[in-house]
Amino acid sequence: MSISIQTGDFDLAAEMQALRTASVNAGALVSFVGLVRDMSNAGKVENILLEHYPGMSEKALQNILVEANSRWQLLGVRVIHRVGELRPNDQIVMVATASAHRADAFAACEFIMDYLKTSAPFWKREQTAGGTTWLDTKASDVARAERWIQQGDME
Amino acid sequence: MSISIQTGDFDLAAEMQALRTASVNAGALVSFVGLVRDMSNAGKVENILLEHYPGMSEKALQNILVEANSRWQLLGVRVIHRVGELRPNDQIVMVATASAHRADAFAACEFIMDYLKTSAPFWKREQTAGGTTWLDTKASDVARAERWIQQGDME
Amino acid sequence: MKVNLLYFGRPREYLKLAGETAELSANAATVADLLASLRTRGGDWAHELEETRVRCSVNQELCPLTAPLHDGDEVAIFSPISGG
Amino acid sequence: MKVNLLYFGRPREYLKLAGETAELSANAATVADLLASLRTRGGDWAHELEETRVRCSVNQELCPLTAPLHDGDEVAIFSPISGG
């Protein structure tokens, strides 16, 4: 399990190779990469600013990974979240999971993204020709995160 | 939508880069890579032989991708399946999806793998110290594929 | 009638045959009938082509063993699929 | 009592403040009380810290605005989170 919060870009290839090497007897690798879209509800996106809460952001991601490990058999997990100014088509976030079986790798990767979106302290400010907007939490992300709620965990 | 069935290895990095470039305004990229595990029920795996039904295998994968495209908003899909002799930790299969939103990219990637496992004509022969075995369809894969069945489609 | 027969997976290996053209009697109306006819060859044929061991496609579509056959069909007989 | 206040997202930009140490009266028992007290500064404070606009954490755990406060807590006030 490894987490990075960084301003620089990441190399998906190198990350996947490292995960594969570190995850002995893995049969399934799943990756998610989130990109800055060039069109938003407000129009053509010029850039976005990603802010986080240093200290809490690492802790929140760590908690999500601990929970994922308790729910699924994982051989490796890697999360990278970028902060700072990003442009359309830039990579924002990567979640990669390794498991013996694909069901666990898929579920854990989706779970981590859904919780990251709704419980890790990151903020996006979008800049369009019309000005800047701090984006709201998406209702669809909240709904997705709620699918994972089980009795007794992560209130 | 692009499908390859090949004996040679593939470069996940190059494939993901190509998918990202081709998928304009994608916000989410999901990839699955299946690897040869080094331990099976029969013991330590020496190698596996992957056979397919030329002509039908391409057609079966194409049908799965058409179905995926009809269910989800996809900006790009790439499937590579290797055939021939493979060794433990070798890459067997890759499915990568690009979409504006991650829900579609995740669902389509899982759907394609679940249907590939149960409806595309590929066969694995596993070699261990005890001899060779043609693997059976896994009941868990059948169950996973059945989750996607909707009234009126893909009988 | 004639069908173009292909074998894949375990039967291809154990029967040492990738394909053949089979001349069928009018009684061989389904894949199951075809299998029964092939099993009369005895030996590995009787064993490898037991209904529980094989799956089939007709004209490159997966189908149950009850699928009807027509002259010129491409019929494949194989062990359960296990790719990915 | 004293709390260490941090601002993130929209309030951090519009209040032009990353953090401060706030001295609270004994009446400010919850985050909601703290917000009410901060809103009395008027102007952008009254607007940006409306309850519907902000979310909070206490000691780096997300919590509802009804969360109780204790001396020395690290309290963060921010717009809805939107990472990933």
Coordinates of C-alpha atoms in Angstrom, one line a residue:
Chain A
M1 CA 0.0 0.0 0.0
S2 CA 1.5 3.3 -1.1
I3 CA 0.1 6.8 -1.3
S4 CA 1.6 9.9 -2.9
I5 CA 0.2 13.4 -3.1
Q6 CA 2.3 15.4 -5.5
T7 CA 2.4 18.4 -7.8
G8 CA 4.3 16.5 -10.5
D9 CA 2.8 14.2 -13.1
F10 CA 3.0 10.4 -12.8
D11 CA 4.0 7.6 -15.2
L12 CA 1.2 5.1 -15.3
A13 CA 3.5 2.6 -17.0
A14 CA 6.2 2.8 -14.4
E15 CA 3.6 2.6 -11.6
M16 CA 1.9 -0.5 -13.0
Q17 CA 5.2 -2.2 -13.6
A18 CA 6.3 -1.5 -10.0
L19 CA 2.9 -2.8 -8.7
R20 CA 3.2 -5.9 -10.8
T21 CA 6.7 -6.6 -9.6
A22 CA 5.7 -6.1 -5.9
S23 CA 2.5 -8.1 -6.1
V24 CA 3.7 -11.7 -6.1
N25 CA 1.3 -14.2 -7.7
A26 CA -1.1 -11.5 -8.8
G27 CA -3.5 -12.6 -11.5
A28 CA -5.3 -9.3 -11.9
L29 CA -4.2 -5.7 -12.2
V30 CA -6.8 -2.9 -12.4
S31 CA -6.0 0.8 -12.8
F32 CA -8.1 3.9 -12.9
V33 CA -6.8 7.2 -14.1
G34 CA -8.8 10.4 -13.8
L35 CA -8.1 13.2 -16.3
V36 CA -9.0 16.9 -16.5
R37 CA -11.9 17.1 -18.9
D38 CA -11.7 20.1 -21.3
M39 CA -15.4 20.8 -21.2
S40 CA -17.4 21.4 -18.0
N41 CA -20.9 22.6 -17.2
A42 CA -19.5 26.1 -17.2
G43 CA -17.9 25.8 -20.7
K44 CA -14.4 25.3 -22.0
V45 CA -12.0 24.6 -19.1
E46 CA -8.8 26.7 -19.1
N47 CA -7.2 25.1 -16.0
I48 CA -8.1 23.7 -12.6
L49 CA -6.4 24.3 -9.3
L50 CA -6.3 21.3 -6.9
E51 CA -5.9 22.1 -3.3
H52 CA -5.7 19.6 -0.4
Y53 CA -5.4 19.5 3.4
P54 CA -1.9 18.4 4.1
G55 CA -1.8 15.8 6.9
M56 CA -5.5 15.0 6.7
S57 CA -5.4 14.1 3.0
E58 CA -2.8 11.4 3.4
K59 CA -4.6 10.1 6.5
A60 CA -7.9 10.0 4.7
L61 CA -6.4 8.0 1.8
Q62 CA -4.7 5.7 4.2
N63 CA -8.0 5.0 6.0
I64 CA -9.7 4.2 2.7
L65 CA -6.9 1.8 1.8
V66 CA -7.0 0.1 5.2
E67 CA -10.8 -0.4 4.7
A68 CA -10.3 -1.7 1.1
N69 CA -7.7 -4.2 2.5
S70 CA -10.1 -5.4 5.1
R71 CA -12.9 -6.0 2.5
W72 CA -10.9 -7.6 -0.3
Q73 CA -7.8 -9.8 -0.8
L74 CA -5.3 -7.4 -2.2
L75 CA -1.7 -8.0 -3.1
G76 CA -0.9 -4.3 -3.7
V77 CA -2.5 -0.9 -3.9
R78 CA -1.1 2.4 -5.3
V79 CA -2.7 5.8 -5.1
I80 CA -1.4 9.0 -6.5
H81 CA -3.3 12.3 -6.3
R82 CA -1.9 15.4 -7.9
V83 CA -2.3 18.9 -6.5
G84 CA -1.6 22.4 -7.9
E85 CA -2.6 23.8 -11.3
L86 CA -3.6 21.3 -14.0
R87 CA -4.7 21.7 -17.6
P88 CA -7.2 19.8 -19.7
N89 CA -6.2 16.2 -20.4
D90 CA -3.7 16.2 -17.5
Q91 CA -3.7 13.2 -15.2
I92 CA -5.3 14.1 -11.8
V93 CA -5.4 10.8 -9.9
M94 CA -4.4 7.2 -10.3
V95 CA -5.6 4.2 -8.3
A96 CA -4.2 0.8 -9.1
T97 CA -4.9 -2.5 -7.4
A98 CA -3.4 -6.0 -7.7
S99 CA -5.1 -9.2 -6.6
A100 CA -5.1 -12.9 -7.3
H101 CA -8.6 -12.5 -8.8
R102 CA -10.2 -9.7 -10.8
A103 CA -13.4 -9.4 -8.8
D104 CA -11.3 -8.1 -5.8
A105 CA -9.1 -5.9 -7.9
F106 CA -12.1 -4.3 -9.7
A107 CA -14.2 -3.8 -6.5
A108 CA -11.3 -2.4 -4.5
C109 CA -10.3 0.1 -7.2
E110 CA -13.9 1.4 -7.6
F111 CA -14.4 1.5 -3.8
I112 CA -11.2 3.5 -3.3
M113 CA -12.2 6.0 -6.0
D114 CA -15.7 6.4 -4.7
Y115 CA -14.5 7.0 -1.2
L116 CA -11.7 9.3 -2.3
K117 CA -14.2 11.5 -4.1
T118 CA -16.4 11.8 -1.1
S119 CA -14.2 11.6 2.0
A120 CA -10.6 12.7 1.1
P121 CA -10.0 16.5 1.6
F122 CA -9.2 17.7 -1.9
W123 CA -10.8 20.7 -3.7
K124 CA -11.0 21.7 -7.3
R125 CA -11.3 25.2 -8.6
E126 CA -12.2 25.3 -12.3
Q127 CA -11.3 28.2 -14.5
T128 CA -13.3 29.0 -17.6
A129 CA -13.7 32.2 -19.7
G130 CA -16.5 33.0 -17.2
G131 CA -14.3 33.0 -14.2
T132 CA -13.4 30.5 -11.4
T133 CA -15.7 28.1 -9.6
W134 CA -15.0 25.9 -6.6
L135 CA -16.7 22.6 -7.6
D136 CA -19.3 21.0 -5.5
T137 CA -19.3 17.3 -4.4
K138 CA -21.2 15.5 -7.1
A139 CA -24.5 13.9 -6.0
S140 CA -23.6 10.9 -8.2
D141 CA -20.4 10.4 -6.3
V142 CA -22.2 10.5 -3.0
A143 CA -24.6 7.9 -4.3
R144 CA -21.8 5.7 -5.5
A145 CA -20.0 5.9 -2.1
E146 CA -23.2 5.0 -0.3
R147 CA -23.5 1.7 -2.3
W148 CA -20.5 0.5 -0.3
I149 CA -21.9 1.2 3.2
Q150 CA -22.2 -1.9 5.3
Q151 CA -23.5 -2.1 8.8
G152 CA -20.9 -1.1 11.3
D153 CA -18.2 0.4 9.1
M154 CA -17.1 3.9 8.0
E155 CA -19.8 6.0 9.3
Chain B
M1 CA -12.9 0.0 -30.6
S2 CA -9.9 -2.1 -31.4
I3 CA -9.2 -5.8 -30.8
S4 CA -6.0 -7.7 -31.2
I5 CA -5.3 -11.4 -30.8
Q6 CA -1.6 -12.0 -30.8
T7 CA 1.2 -14.2 -29.7
G8 CA 3.5 -11.3 -28.7
D9 CA 3.5 -9.4 -25.5
F10 CA 1.8 -5.9 -25.2
D11 CA 2.9 -2.7 -23.7
L12 CA 0.2 -1.4 -21.3
A13 CA 1.8 2.0 -21.2
A14 CA 1.8 2.5 -25.0
E15 CA -1.8 1.1 -25.2
M16 CA -3.1 3.4 -22.5
Q17 CA -1.3 6.4 -24.0
A18 CA -2.9 5.6 -27.4
L19 CA -6.3 5.2 -25.9
R20 CA -6.0 8.5 -24.0
T21 CA -4.9 10.3 -27.1
A22 CA -7.8 8.8 -29.2
S23 CA -10.5 9.4 -26.6
V24 CA -11.1 13.2 -26.8
N25 CA -12.5 14.7 -23.5
A26 CA -12.2 11.4 -21.6
G27 CA -12.3 11.9 -17.8
A28 CA -11.8 8.3 -16.9
L29 CA -9.5 5.5 -18.1
V30 CA -9.8 2.0 -16.6
S31 CA -7.6 -0.9 -17.4
F32 CA -7.6 -4.5 -16.5
V33 CA -4.6 -6.8 -17.1
G34 CA -4.7 -10.5 -16.5
L35 CA -1.5 -12.3 -15.6
V36 CA -0.5 -15.9 -15.5
R37 CA -0.4 -16.9 -11.9
D38 CA 2.4 -19.1 -10.7
M39 CA 0.4 -21.3 -8.5
S40 CA -2.8 -23.1 -9.5
N41 CA -4.9 -25.7 -7.8
A42 CA -2.7 -28.3 -9.4
G43 CA 0.5 -26.8 -8.0
K44 CA 3.4 -24.7 -9.4
V45 CA 2.6 -23.7 -12.9
E46 CA 5.4 -24.2 -15.5
N47 CA 3.6 -22.7 -18.4
I48 CA 0.2 -22.3 -20.0
L49 CA -0.8 -22.8 -23.6
L50 CA -3.5 -20.5 -24.9
E51 CA -5.5 -21.7 -27.9
H52 CA -8.3 -19.8 -29.7
Y53 CA -10.7 -20.3 -32.6
P54 CA -9.4 -18.0 -35.3
G55 CA -12.3 -16.1 -36.9
M56 CA -14.8 -16.8 -34.1
S57 CA -12.6 -15.3 -31.4
E58 CA -12.4 -11.9 -33.1
K59 CA -16.1 -12.0 -33.8
A60 CA -17.0 -12.9 -30.2
L61 CA -14.9 -10.1 -28.9
Q62 CA -16.4 -7.7 -31.4
N63 CA -19.9 -8.7 -30.3
I64 CA -19.0 -8.1 -26.6
L65 CA -17.6 -4.6 -27.5
V66 CA -20.7 -3.7 -29.5
E67 CA -22.8 -4.7 -26.5
A68 CA -20.7 -2.7 -24.1
N69 CA -21.0 0.3 -26.4
S70 CA -24.7 0.0 -26.4
R71 CA -24.9 -0.1 -22.6
W72 CA -22.4 2.6 -21.7
Q73 CA -21.1 5.9 -23.0
L74 CA -17.6 4.9 -24.1
L75 CA -15.1 7.1 -25.9
G76 CA -12.7 4.2 -26.6
V77 CA -12.1 0.5 -25.9
R78 CA -9.0 -1.6 -26.5
V79 CA -8.8 -5.4 -26.0
I80 CA -5.7 -7.5 -26.5
H81 CA -5.7 -11.3 -25.9
R82 CA -2.5 -13.3 -26.2
V83 CA -2.3 -16.8 -27.5
G84 CA 0.4 -19.4 -27.6
E85 CA 2.7 -20.5 -24.8
L86 CA 2.9 -18.2 -21.8
R87 CA 4.9 -18.4 -18.5
P88 CA 4.0 -17.4 -14.9
N89 CA 3.7 -13.6 -14.5
D90 CA 3.3 -13.1 -18.3
Q91 CA 0.5 -10.8 -19.4
I92 CA -2.5 -12.7 -20.9
V93 CA -5.1 -10.2 -21.6
M94 CA -5.8 -6.4 -21.5
V95 CA -9.1 -4.5 -21.5
A96 CA -9.0 -0.7 -21.4
T97 CA -11.9 1.6 -21.5
A98 CA -12.2 5.4 -21.8
S99 CA -15.2 7.4 -20.9
A100 CA -16.3 10.9 -19.8
H101 CA -17.2 9.4 -16.4
R102 CA -15.7 6.6 -14.3
A103 CA -18.9 4.7 -13.7
D104 CA -19.2 3.9 -17.4
A105 CA -15.5 3.1 -17.8
F106 CA -15.5 0.7 -14.8
A107 CA -18.7 -1.1 -15.7
A108 CA -17.7 -1.6 -19.3
C109 CA -14.3 -2.9 -18.4
E110 CA -15.7 -5.4 -16.0
F111 CA -18.5 -6.4 -18.3
I112 CA -16.1 -7.0 -21.2
M113 CA -13.9 -9.2 -19.0
D114 CA -16.8 -11.2 -17.6
Y115 CA -18.2 -11.9 -21.1
L116 CA -14.8 -12.6 -22.5
K117 CA -14.2 -15.2 -19.9
T118 CA -17.5 -17.0 -20.6
S119 CA -18.2 -16.4 -24.3
A120 CA -15.0 -15.8 -26.3
P121 CA -13.5 -19.1 -27.7
F122 CA -10.1 -19.2 -25.9
W123 CA -8.7 -22.2 -24.0
K124 CA -6.0 -22.6 -21.5
R125 CA -3.9 -25.7 -21.0
E126 CA -1.9 -25.5 -17.8
Q127 CA 1.4 -27.4 -17.3
T128 CA 2.5 -28.4 -13.8
A129 CA 5.0 -31.1 -12.6
G130 CA 1.9 -33.4 -12.6
G131 CA 1.2 -33.0 -16.3
T132 CA -1.1 -30.9 -18.4
T133 CA -4.7 -29.9 -17.8
W134 CA -7.3 -28.1 -20.0
L135 CA -8.9 -25.7 -17.5
D136 CA -12.6 -25.6 -17.1
T137 CA -14.8 -22.5 -17.2
K138 CA -14.9 -21.2 -13.7
A139 CA -18.3 -21.2 -12.0
S140 CA -17.5 -17.8 -10.5
D141 CA -17.0 -16.4 -14.0
V142 CA -20.3 -17.8 -15.1
A143 CA -22.0 -16.2 -12.1
R144 CA -20.2 -12.9 -12.8
A145 CA -21.4 -12.9 -16.4
E146 CA -24.9 -13.6 -15.4
R147 CA -25.1 -10.5 -13.3
W148 CA -25.1 -8.5 -16.5
I149 CA -28.0 -10.3 -18.1
Q150 CA -30.9 -8.0 -19.0
Q151 CA -34.2 -8.9 -20.5
G152 CA -33.9 -9.2 -24.2
D153 CA -30.1 -9.1 -24.7
M154 CA -27.3 -11.6 -25.3
E155 CA -28.9 -14.9 -24.7
Chain C
M1 CA -25.4 -33.6 -45.6
K2 CA -21.9 -32.4 -44.9
V3 CA -20.6 -30.2 -42.1
N4 CA -17.2 -28.7 -41.6
L5 CA -16.0 -29.9 -38.2
L6 CA -13.3 -28.2 -36.1
Y7 CA -11.9 -29.3 -32.8
F8 CA -10.4 -27.0 -30.1
G9 CA -9.0 -27.4 -26.6
R10 CA -8.8 -30.8 -25.1
P11 CA -10.5 -32.8 -27.9
R12 CA -8.2 -31.2 -30.5
E13 CA -5.2 -32.4 -28.4
Y14 CA -6.5 -35.9 -27.5
L15 CA -8.2 -36.7 -30.8
K16 CA -5.0 -35.4 -32.6
L17 CA -7.3 -33.7 -35.1
A18 CA -7.9 -30.0 -35.9
G19 CA -10.8 -30.6 -38.3
E20 CA -12.5 -32.7 -40.8
T21 CA -15.4 -32.8 -43.2
A22 CA -18.1 -35.0 -41.8
E23 CA -20.8 -36.7 -43.9
L24 CA -23.8 -37.1 -41.8
S25 CA -26.9 -39.2 -42.2
A26 CA -30.2 -37.5 -42.3
N27 CA -30.7 -38.7 -38.7
A28 CA -28.0 -36.4 -37.4
A29 CA -30.2 -33.5 -37.0
T30 CA -28.5 -31.8 -34.0
V31 CA -25.0 -31.4 -32.6
A32 CA -25.9 -34.1 -30.0
D33 CA -26.7 -36.5 -32.9
L34 CA -23.4 -35.6 -34.5
L35 CA -21.5 -36.3 -31.3
A36 CA -23.3 -39.6 -30.9
S37 CA -22.2 -40.6 -34.4
L38 CA -18.6 -39.6 -33.7
R39 CA -18.5 -41.5 -30.5
T40 CA -19.2 -44.7 -32.4
R41 CA -15.6 -44.4 -33.6
G42 CA -14.7 -45.8 -30.2
G43 CA -11.5 -45.3 -28.1
D44 CA -10.6 -41.7 -27.3
W45 CA -13.6 -40.6 -29.5
A46 CA -16.1 -42.3 -27.2
H47 CA -14.5 -40.8 -24.1
E48 CA -13.6 -37.3 -25.3
L49 CA -16.9 -36.5 -26.9
E50 CA -19.1 -37.4 -24.0
E51 CA -21.8 -34.7 -23.8
T52 CA -20.7 -33.4 -20.4
R53 CA -17.1 -32.9 -21.6
V54 CA -17.8 -30.7 -24.6
R55 CA -19.3 -27.4 -25.8
C56 CA -20.0 -26.4 -29.3
S57 CA -20.5 -23.6 -31.8
V58 CA -22.4 -23.6 -35.1
N59 CA -21.3 -21.1 -37.7
Q60 CA -19.1 -19.4 -35.0
E61 CA -21.9 -18.8 -32.5
L62 CA -21.9 -20.7 -29.2
C63 CA -24.9 -22.9 -28.9
P64 CA -26.4 -25.8 -26.9
L65 CA -25.8 -29.4 -28.0
T66 CA -29.5 -29.4 -29.1
A67 CA -28.7 -26.9 -31.9
P68 CA -29.9 -28.1 -35.3
L69 CA -27.5 -28.8 -38.1
H70 CA -27.7 -27.8 -41.8
D71 CA -25.7 -28.7 -44.8
G72 CA -22.5 -26.7 -45.0
D73 CA -22.5 -25.6 -41.3
E74 CA -19.2 -24.9 -39.6
V75 CA -19.4 -26.9 -36.4
A76 CA -16.8 -26.6 -33.7
I77 CA -16.5 -29.1 -30.8
F78 CA -14.4 -28.0 -27.8
S79 CA -13.8 -28.3 -24.1
P80 CA -15.3 -25.6 -21.9
I81 CA -13.8 -22.2 -22.7
S82 CA -11.2 -20.8 -20.3
G83 CA -9.6 -17.7 -21.7
G84 CA -8.8 -14.3 -20.2
Chain D
M1 CA -10.9 27.8 25.0
K2 CA -8.7 28.0 21.9
V3 CA -9.0 26.1 18.6
N4 CA -6.6 26.0 15.7
L5 CA -8.7 27.0 12.7
L6 CA -7.8 26.2 9.1
Y7 CA -9.6 27.2 5.9
F8 CA -9.6 25.3 2.6
G9 CA -11.2 25.6 -0.8
R10 CA -13.6 28.5 -1.4
P11 CA -13.5 30.1 2.1
R12 CA -9.7 30.0 2.1
E13 CA -9.7 32.0 -1.2
Y14 CA -12.6 34.4 -0.4
L15 CA -11.6 35.1 3.2
K16 CA -8.0 35.4 2.2
L17 CA -7.0 33.4 5.2
A18 CA -5.4 30.0 5.5
G19 CA -5.7 29.7 9.3
E20 CA -5.9 31.4 12.6
T21 CA -6.1 30.6 16.3
A22 CA -9.6 31.4 17.6
E23 CA -10.4 32.1 21.2
L24 CA -13.9 30.9 21.8
S25 CA -16.4 31.7 24.5
A26 CA -17.7 28.8 26.6
N27 CA -20.9 29.1 24.6
A28 CA -19.2 28.0 21.4
A29 CA -19.7 24.3 22.1
T30 CA -20.0 23.0 18.5
V31 CA -18.6 23.8 15.0
A32 CA -22.0 25.4 14.2
D33 CA -21.5 27.8 17.2
L34 CA -18.0 28.6 16.0
L35 CA -19.3 29.4 12.5
A36 CA -22.0 31.6 14.0
S37 CA -19.4 33.5 15.9
L38 CA -17.2 33.9 12.9
R39 CA -20.1 35.2 10.8
T40 CA -20.5 38.1 13.2
R41 CA -17.3 39.5 11.6
G42 CA -19.7 40.5 8.7
G43 CA -19.0 41.0 5.0
D44 CA -17.5 37.9 3.3
W45 CA -17.4 36.1 6.6
A46 CA -21.2 36.3 7.0
H47 CA -21.7 35.0 3.4
E48 CA -18.9 32.4 3.0
L49 CA -19.5 30.7 6.3
E50 CA -23.2 30.1 5.9
E51 CA -23.9 26.6 7.2
T52 CA -25.1 25.3 3.8
R53 CA -21.9 26.4 2.1
V54 CA -19.3 24.8 4.3
R55 CA -18.2 21.4 5.6
C56 CA -15.8 20.7 8.4
S57 CA -13.3 18.4 10.1
V58 CA -12.2 18.3 13.7
N59 CA -8.8 16.9 14.3
Q60 CA -8.6 15.7 10.7
E61 CA -11.8 13.7 10.7
L62 CA -14.8 14.8 8.6
C63 CA -17.7 15.6 10.9
P64 CA -21.1 17.2 10.9
L65 CA -21.4 20.9 12.0
T66 CA -22.9 19.6 15.2
A67 CA -19.6 18.1 16.3
P68 CA -18.5 19.3 19.8
L69 CA -15.3 21.4 20.2
H70 CA -12.6 21.0 22.8
D71 CA -9.7 23.1 23.8
G72 CA -6.8 22.7 21.4
D73 CA -8.8 21.1 18.6
E74 CA -7.7 21.5 15.0
V75 CA -10.8 22.6 13.1
A76 CA -10.9 23.0 9.4
I77 CA -13.7 24.8 7.5
F78 CA -14.0 24.2 3.8
S79 CA -16.2 24.1 0.8
P80 CA -17.6 20.7 -0.3
I81 CA -14.8 18.3 -1.2
S82 CA -14.3 17.7 -4.9
G83 CA -11.1 15.8 -5.5
G84 CA -10.3 12.9 -7.7

